[in-house]
CSV table of C-alpha atoms and ligand atoms in Angstrom, one decimal:
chain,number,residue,atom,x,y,z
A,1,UNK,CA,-11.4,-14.6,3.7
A,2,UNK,CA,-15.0,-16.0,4.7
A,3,UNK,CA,-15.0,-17.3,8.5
A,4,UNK,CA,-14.3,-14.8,11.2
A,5,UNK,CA,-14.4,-11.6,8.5
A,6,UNK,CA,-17.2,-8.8,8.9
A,7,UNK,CA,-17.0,-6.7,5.9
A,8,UNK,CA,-17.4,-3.2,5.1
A,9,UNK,CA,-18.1,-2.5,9.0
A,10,UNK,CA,-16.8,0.4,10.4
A,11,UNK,CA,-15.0,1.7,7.2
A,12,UNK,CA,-16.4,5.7,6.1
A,13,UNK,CA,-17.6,3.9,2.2
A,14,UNK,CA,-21.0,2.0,1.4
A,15,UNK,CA,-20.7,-1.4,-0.5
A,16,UNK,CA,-22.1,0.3,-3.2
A,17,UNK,CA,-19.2,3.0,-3.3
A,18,UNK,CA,-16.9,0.6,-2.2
A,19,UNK,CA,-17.8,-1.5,-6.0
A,20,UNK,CA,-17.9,1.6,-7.8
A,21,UNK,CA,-14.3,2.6,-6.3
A,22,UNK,CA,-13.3,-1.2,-7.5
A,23,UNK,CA,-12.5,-1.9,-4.0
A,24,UNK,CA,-14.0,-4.3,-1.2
A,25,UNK,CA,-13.0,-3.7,2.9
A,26,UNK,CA,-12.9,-6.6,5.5
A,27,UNK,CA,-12.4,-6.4,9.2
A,28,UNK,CA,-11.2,-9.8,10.7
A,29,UNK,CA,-13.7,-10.4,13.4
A,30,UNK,CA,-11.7,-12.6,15.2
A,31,UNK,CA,-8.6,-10.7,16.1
A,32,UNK,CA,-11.1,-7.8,17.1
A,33,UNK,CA,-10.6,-5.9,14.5
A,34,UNK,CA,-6.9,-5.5,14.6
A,35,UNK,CA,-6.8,-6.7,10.6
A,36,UNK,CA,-8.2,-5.2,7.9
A,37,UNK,CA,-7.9,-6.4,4.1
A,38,UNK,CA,-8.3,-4.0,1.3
A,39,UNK,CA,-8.8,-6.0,-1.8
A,40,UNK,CA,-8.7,-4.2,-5.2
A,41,UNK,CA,-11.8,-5.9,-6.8
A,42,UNK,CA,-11.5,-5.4,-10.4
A,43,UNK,CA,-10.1,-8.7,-11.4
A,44,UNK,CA,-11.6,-8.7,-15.1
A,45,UNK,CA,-9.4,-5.7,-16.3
A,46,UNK,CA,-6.8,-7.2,-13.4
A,47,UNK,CA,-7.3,-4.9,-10.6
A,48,UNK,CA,-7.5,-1.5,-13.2
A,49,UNK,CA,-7.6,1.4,-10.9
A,50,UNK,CA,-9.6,4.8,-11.0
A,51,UNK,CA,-9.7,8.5,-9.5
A,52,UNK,CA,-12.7,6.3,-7.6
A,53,UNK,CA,-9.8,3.4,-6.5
A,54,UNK,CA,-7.6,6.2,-5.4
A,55,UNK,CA,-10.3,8.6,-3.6
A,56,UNK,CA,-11.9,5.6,-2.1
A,57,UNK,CA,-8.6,4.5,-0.4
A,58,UNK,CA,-8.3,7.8,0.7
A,59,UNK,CA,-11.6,7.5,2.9
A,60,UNK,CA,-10.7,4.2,4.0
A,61,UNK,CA,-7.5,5.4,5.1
A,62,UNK,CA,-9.6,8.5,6.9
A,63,UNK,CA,-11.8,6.1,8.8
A,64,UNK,CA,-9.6,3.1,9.4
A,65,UNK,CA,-11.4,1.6,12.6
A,66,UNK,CA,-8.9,2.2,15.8
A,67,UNK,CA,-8.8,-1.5,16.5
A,68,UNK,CA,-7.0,-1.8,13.5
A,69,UNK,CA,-3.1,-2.9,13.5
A,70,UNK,CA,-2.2,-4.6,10.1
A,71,UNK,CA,-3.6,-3.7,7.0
A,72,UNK,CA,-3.7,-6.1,4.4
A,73,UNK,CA,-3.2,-4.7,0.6
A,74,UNK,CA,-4.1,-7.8,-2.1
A,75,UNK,CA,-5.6,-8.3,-5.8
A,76,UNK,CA,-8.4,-10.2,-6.5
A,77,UNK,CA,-7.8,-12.6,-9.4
A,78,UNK,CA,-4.9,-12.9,-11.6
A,79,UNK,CA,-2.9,-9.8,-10.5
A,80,UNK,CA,-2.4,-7.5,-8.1
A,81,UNK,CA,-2.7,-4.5,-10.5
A,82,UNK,CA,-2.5,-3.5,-14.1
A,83,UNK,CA,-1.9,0.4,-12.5
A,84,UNK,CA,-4.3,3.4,-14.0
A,85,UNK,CA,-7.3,1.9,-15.6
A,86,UNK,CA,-6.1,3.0,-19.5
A,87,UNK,CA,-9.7,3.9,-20.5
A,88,UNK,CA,-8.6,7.4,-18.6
A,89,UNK,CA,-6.6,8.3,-21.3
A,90,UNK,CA,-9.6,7.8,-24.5
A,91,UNK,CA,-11.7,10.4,-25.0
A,92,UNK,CA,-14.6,8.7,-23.7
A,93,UNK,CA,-12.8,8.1,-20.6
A,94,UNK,CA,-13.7,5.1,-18.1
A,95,UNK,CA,-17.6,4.5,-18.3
A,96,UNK,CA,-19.2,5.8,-15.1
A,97,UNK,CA,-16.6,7.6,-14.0
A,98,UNK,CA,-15.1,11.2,-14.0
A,99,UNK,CA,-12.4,12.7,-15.4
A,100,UNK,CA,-9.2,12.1,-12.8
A,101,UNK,CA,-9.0,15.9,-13.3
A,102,UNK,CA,-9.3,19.0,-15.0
A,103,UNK,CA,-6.3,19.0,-17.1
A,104,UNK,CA,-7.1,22.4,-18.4
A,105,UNK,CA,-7.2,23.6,-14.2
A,106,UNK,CA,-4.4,26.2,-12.7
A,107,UNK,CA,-1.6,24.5,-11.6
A,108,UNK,CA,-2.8,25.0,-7.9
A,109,UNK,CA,-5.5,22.7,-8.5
A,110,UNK,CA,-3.4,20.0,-10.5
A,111,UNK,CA,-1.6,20.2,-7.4
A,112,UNK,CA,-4.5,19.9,-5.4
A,113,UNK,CA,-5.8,16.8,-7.4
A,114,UNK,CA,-2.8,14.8,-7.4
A,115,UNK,CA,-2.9,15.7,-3.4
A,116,UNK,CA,-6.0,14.1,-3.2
A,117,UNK,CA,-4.8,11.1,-5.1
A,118,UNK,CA,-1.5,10.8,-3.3
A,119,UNK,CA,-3.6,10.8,0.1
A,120,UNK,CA,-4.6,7.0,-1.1
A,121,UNK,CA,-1.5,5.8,-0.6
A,122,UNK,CA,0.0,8.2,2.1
A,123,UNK,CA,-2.0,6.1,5.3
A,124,UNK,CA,-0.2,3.2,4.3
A,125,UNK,CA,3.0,4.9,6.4
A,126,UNK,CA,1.2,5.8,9.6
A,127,UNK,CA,3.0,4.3,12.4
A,128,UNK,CA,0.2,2.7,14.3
A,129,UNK,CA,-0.6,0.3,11.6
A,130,UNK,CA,1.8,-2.5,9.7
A,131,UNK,CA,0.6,-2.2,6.0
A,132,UNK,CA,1.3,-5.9,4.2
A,133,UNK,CA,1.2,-5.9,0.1
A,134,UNK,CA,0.1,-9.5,-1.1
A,135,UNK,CA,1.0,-9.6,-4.6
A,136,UNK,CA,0.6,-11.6,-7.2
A,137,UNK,CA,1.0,-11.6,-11.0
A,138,UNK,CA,1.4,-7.7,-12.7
A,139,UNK,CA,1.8,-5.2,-10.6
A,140,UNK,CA,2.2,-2.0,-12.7
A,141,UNK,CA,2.9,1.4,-12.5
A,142,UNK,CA,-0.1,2.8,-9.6
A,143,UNK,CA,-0.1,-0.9,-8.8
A,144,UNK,CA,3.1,-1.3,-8.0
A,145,UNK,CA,3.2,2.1,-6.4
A,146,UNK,CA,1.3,0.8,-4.0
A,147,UNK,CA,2.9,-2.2,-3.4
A,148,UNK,CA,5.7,0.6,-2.7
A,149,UNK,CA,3.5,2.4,-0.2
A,150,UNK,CA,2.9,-0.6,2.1
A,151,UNK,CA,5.9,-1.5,5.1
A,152,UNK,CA,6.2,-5.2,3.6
A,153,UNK,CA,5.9,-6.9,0.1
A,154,UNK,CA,5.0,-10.3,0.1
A,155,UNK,CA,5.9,-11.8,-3.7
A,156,UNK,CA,4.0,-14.9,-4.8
A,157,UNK,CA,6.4,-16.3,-7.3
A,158,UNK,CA,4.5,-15.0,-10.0
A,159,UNK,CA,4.5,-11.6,-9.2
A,160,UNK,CA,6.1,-8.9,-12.3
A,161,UNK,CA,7.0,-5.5,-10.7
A,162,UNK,CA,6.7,-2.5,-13.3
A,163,UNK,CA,6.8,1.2,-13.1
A,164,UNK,CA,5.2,1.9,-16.2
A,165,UNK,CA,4.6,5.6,-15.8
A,166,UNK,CA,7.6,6.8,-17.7
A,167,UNK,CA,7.1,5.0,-20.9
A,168,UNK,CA,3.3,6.6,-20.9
A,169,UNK,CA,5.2,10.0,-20.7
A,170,UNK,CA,4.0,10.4,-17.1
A,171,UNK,CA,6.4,10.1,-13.8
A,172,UNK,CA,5.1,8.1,-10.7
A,173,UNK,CA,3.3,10.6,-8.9
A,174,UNK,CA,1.6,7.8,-6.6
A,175,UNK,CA,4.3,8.2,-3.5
A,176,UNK,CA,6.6,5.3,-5.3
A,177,UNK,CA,9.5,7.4,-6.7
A,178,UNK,CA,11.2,7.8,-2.4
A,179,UNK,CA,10.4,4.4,-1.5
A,180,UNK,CA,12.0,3.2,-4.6
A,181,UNK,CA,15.2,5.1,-4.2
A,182,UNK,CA,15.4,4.5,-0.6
A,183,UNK,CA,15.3,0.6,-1.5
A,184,UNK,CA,17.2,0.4,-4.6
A,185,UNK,CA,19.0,3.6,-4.9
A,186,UNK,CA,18.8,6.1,-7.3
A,187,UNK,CA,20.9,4.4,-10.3
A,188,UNK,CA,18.5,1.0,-10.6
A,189,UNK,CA,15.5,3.2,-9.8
A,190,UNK,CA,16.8,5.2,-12.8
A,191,UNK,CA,17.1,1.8,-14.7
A,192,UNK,CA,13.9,0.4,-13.7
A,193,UNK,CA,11.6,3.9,-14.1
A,194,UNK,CA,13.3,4.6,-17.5
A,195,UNK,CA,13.2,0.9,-19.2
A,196,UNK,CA,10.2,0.6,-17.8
A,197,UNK,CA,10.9,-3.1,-17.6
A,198,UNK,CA,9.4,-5.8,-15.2
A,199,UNK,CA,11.1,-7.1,-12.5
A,200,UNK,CA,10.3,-10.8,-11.7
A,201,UNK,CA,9.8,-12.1,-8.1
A,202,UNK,CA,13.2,-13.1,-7.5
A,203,UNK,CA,15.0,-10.0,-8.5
A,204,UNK,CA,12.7,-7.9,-6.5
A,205,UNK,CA,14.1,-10.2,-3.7
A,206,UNK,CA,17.5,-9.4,-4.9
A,207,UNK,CA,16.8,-5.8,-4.5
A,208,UNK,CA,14.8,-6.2,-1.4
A,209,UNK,CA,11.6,-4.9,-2.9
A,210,UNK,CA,10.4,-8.3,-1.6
A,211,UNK,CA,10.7,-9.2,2.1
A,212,UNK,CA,9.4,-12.9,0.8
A,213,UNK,CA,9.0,-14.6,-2.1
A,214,UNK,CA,6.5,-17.4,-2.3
A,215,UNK,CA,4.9,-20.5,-4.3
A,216,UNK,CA,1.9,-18.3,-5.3
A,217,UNK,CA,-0.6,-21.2,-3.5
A,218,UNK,CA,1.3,-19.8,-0.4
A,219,UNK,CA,0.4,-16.2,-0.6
A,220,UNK,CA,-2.5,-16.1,1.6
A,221,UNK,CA,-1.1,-18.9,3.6
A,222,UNK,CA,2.4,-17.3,4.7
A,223,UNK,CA,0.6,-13.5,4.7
A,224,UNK,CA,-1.5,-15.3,7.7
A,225,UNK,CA,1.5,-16.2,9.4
A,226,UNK,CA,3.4,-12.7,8.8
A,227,UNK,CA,0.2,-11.1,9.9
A,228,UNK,CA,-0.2,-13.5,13.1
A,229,UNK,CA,3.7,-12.6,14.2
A,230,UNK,CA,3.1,-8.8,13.8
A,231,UNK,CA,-0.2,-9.1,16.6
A,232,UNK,CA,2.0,-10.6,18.5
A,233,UNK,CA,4.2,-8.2,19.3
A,234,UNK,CA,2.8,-5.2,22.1
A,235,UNK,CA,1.0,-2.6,20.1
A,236,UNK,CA,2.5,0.1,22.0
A,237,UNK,CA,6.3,-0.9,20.9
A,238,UNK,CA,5.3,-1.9,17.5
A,239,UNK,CA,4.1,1.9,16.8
A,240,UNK,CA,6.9,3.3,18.5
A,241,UNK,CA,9.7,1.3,16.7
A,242,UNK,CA,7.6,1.7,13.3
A,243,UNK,CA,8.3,5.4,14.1
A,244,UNK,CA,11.7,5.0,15.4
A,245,UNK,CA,12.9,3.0,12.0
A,246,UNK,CA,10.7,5.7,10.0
A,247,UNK,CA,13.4,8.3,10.8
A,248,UNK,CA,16.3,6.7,10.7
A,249,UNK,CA,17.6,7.3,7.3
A,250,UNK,CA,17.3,11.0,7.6
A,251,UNK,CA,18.5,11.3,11.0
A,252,UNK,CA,22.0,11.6,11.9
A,253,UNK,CA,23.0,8.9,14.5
A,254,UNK,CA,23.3,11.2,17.2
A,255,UNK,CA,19.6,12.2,16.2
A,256,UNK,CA,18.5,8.7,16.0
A,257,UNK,CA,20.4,8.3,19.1
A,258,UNK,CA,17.7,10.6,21.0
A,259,UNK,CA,15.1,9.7,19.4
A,260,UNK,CA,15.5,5.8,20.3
A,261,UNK,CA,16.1,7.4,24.2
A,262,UNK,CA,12.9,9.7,24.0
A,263,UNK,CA,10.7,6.8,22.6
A,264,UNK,CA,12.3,3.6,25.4
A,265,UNK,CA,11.2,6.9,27.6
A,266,UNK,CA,8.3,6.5,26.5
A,267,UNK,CA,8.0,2.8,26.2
A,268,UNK,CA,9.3,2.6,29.9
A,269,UNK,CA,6.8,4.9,31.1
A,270,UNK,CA,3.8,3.1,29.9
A,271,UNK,CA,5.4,-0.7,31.0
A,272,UNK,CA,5.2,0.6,34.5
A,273,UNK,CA,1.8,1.7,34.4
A,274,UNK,CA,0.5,-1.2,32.7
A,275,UNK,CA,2.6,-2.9,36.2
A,276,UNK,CA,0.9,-0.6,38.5
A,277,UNK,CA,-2.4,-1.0,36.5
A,278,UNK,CA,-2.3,-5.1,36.8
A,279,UNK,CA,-1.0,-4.9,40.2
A,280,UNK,CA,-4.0,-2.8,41.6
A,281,UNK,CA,-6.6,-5.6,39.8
B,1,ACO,N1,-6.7,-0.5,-17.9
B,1,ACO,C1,-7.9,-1.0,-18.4
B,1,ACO,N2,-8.1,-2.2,-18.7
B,1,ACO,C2,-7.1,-3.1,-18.5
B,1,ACO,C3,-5.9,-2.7,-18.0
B,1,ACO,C4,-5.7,-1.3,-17.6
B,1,ACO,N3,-4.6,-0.9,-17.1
B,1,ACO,N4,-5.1,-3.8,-17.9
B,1,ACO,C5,-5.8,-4.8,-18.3
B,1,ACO,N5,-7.0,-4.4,-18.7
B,1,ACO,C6,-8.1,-5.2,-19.3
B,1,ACO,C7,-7.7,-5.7,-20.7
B,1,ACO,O1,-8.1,-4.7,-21.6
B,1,ACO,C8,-8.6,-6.9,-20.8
B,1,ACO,O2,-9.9,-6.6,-21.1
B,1,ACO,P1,-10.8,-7.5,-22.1
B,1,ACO,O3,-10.9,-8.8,-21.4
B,1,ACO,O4,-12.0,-6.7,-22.2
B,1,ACO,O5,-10.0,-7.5,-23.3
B,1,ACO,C9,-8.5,-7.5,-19.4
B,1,ACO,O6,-8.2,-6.4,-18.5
B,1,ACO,C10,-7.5,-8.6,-19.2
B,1,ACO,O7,-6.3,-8.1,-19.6
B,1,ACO,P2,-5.2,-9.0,-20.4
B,1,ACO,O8,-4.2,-8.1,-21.0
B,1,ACO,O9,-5.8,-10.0,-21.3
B,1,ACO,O10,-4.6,-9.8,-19.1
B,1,ACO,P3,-3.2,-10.5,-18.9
B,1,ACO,O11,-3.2,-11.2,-17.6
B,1,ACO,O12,-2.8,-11.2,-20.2
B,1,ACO,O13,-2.1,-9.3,-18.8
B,1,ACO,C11,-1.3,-7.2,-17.9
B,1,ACO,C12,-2.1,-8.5,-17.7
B,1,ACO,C13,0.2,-7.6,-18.2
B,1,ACO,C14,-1.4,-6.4,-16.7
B,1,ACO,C15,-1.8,-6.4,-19.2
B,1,ACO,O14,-3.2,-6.4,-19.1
B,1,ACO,C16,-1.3,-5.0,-19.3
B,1,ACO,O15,-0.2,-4.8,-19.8
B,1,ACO,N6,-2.1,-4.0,-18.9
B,1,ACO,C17,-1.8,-2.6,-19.1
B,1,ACO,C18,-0.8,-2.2,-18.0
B,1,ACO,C19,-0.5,-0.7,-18.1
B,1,ACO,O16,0.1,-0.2,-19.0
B,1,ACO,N7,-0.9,0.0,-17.0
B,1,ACO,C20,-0.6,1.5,-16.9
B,1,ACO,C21,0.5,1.7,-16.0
B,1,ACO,S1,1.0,3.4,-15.7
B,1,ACO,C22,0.1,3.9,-14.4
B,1,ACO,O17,-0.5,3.1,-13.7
B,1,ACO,C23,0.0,5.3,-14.0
């Protein structure tokens, strides 16, 4: 990213939190804004992340510019991410930064904590934005977690998919364990949380955890072209069908059935004013 990128503009962090958080922000100037790139910047302990990582996406997620369409989720360096930065667990903790959270607190405010955390990831979903995971490399536990959280996972051929959590005597607590189940299915998500084995690129194909697997000197290259193809498409339908597919699982069909008439209702409504709107010049 270089040409065409403005960074940190219009995003609710400073540079200077953003590089505390291990994190750097980029709007693409020339689609208007409609791209953003959150890079996990952190490449000499491979993309390690922090209470700061997670809070910090949090804001970003809070003040995502409305121009914005696709989100772009990458690692700098090596790997996409080596999950919870492991410092968090010494007593000394991770220089410079605070404890993730009283672990002496009331349950409510465990609760509360994780909350906050979990808010990181949660954006990802929203339906007026595609979310696009670029990985590469290790991707573990929080990291792959939020490769989880995005709509699409792009797989250089390099990429090693690990939810570590279990074998740390944790669970994933990042928003990983439904999307997991929902694409694999409760038996391999069993196999794959309690192994806590990695997953190369092309069995995360095989289990669809990948949409594409690439040469890993394509990433960039074929996430341009993904990214291109989803602006393409009218903003207005690409939100409502996000939302539309969103449901689907938990709906029965005669529930999806109303909720695809409701939203062409909806898509037909504002087609015929754009019309009216472009016939009246
Ligand atoms: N936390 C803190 N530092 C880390 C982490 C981490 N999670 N992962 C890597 N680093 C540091 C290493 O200590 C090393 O630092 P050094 O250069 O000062 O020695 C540097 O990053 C490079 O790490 P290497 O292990 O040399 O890199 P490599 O590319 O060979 O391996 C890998 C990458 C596989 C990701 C490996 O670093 C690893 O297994 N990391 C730990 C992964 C892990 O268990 N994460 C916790 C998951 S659970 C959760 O996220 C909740």
């Amino acid at each position: 990213m270089s040409e065409g990128v403005s960074k940190e503009r219009g995003v609710g962090l400073g540079t200077e939190e953003l590089a505390k958080a291990g994190l750097k922000f980029e709007l693409d100037s020339i689609s208007e804004g409609a791209v953003a790139t959150v890079t996990l910047n952190r490449p000499e302990r491979r993309n390690a992340m922090t209470g700061s990582t997670w809070r910090g996406l949090a804001r970003i997620g809070q003040s995502l510019p409305e121009s914005v369409r696709v989100v772009i989720v990458r690692g700098e360096g090596p790997s996409f991410s080596a999950g919870i930065d492991l410092r968090t667990f010494t007593p000394e903790g991770v220089p410079g930064e605070p404890p993730i959270m009283r672990t002496d607190g009331t349950d409510a405010e465990l609760d509360a904590g994780i909350k906050a955390l979990q808010a990181g990831y949660l954006w990802l979903r929203r339906p007026g934005i595609v979310s696009v995971a670029a990985v590469q490399g290790h991707a573990v536990g929080a990291g792959f977690q939020l490769a989880l959280a995005c709509d699409i996972r792009i797989l250089a051929d390099d990429a090693q998919l690990c939810m570590k959590e279990p074998a740390l005597g944790l669970v994933p607590d990042l928003t990983g364990s439904k999307p997991l189940v929902d694409i694999v299915g409760v038996n391999r998500a069993l196999e794959l949380c309690l192994t806590a084995r990695s997953i190369g690129a092309e069995e995360a194909y095989r289990l669809l955890l990948a949409e594409l697997v690439v040469p890993a000197a394509s990433l960039d290259g074929t996430v341009a072209d993904l990214v291109a193809a989803l602006l393409a498409v009218d903003r207005g339908a690409a939100t409502a069908t996000k939302a539309l597919l969103q449901q689907a699982r938990e709906n029965t069909l005669e529930q999806q059935a109303a909720a695809e008439r409701a939203a062409q209702i909806g898509r037909l409504r504002a087609l015929a004013a754009a019309a009216r709107a472009t016939a009246a010049g």
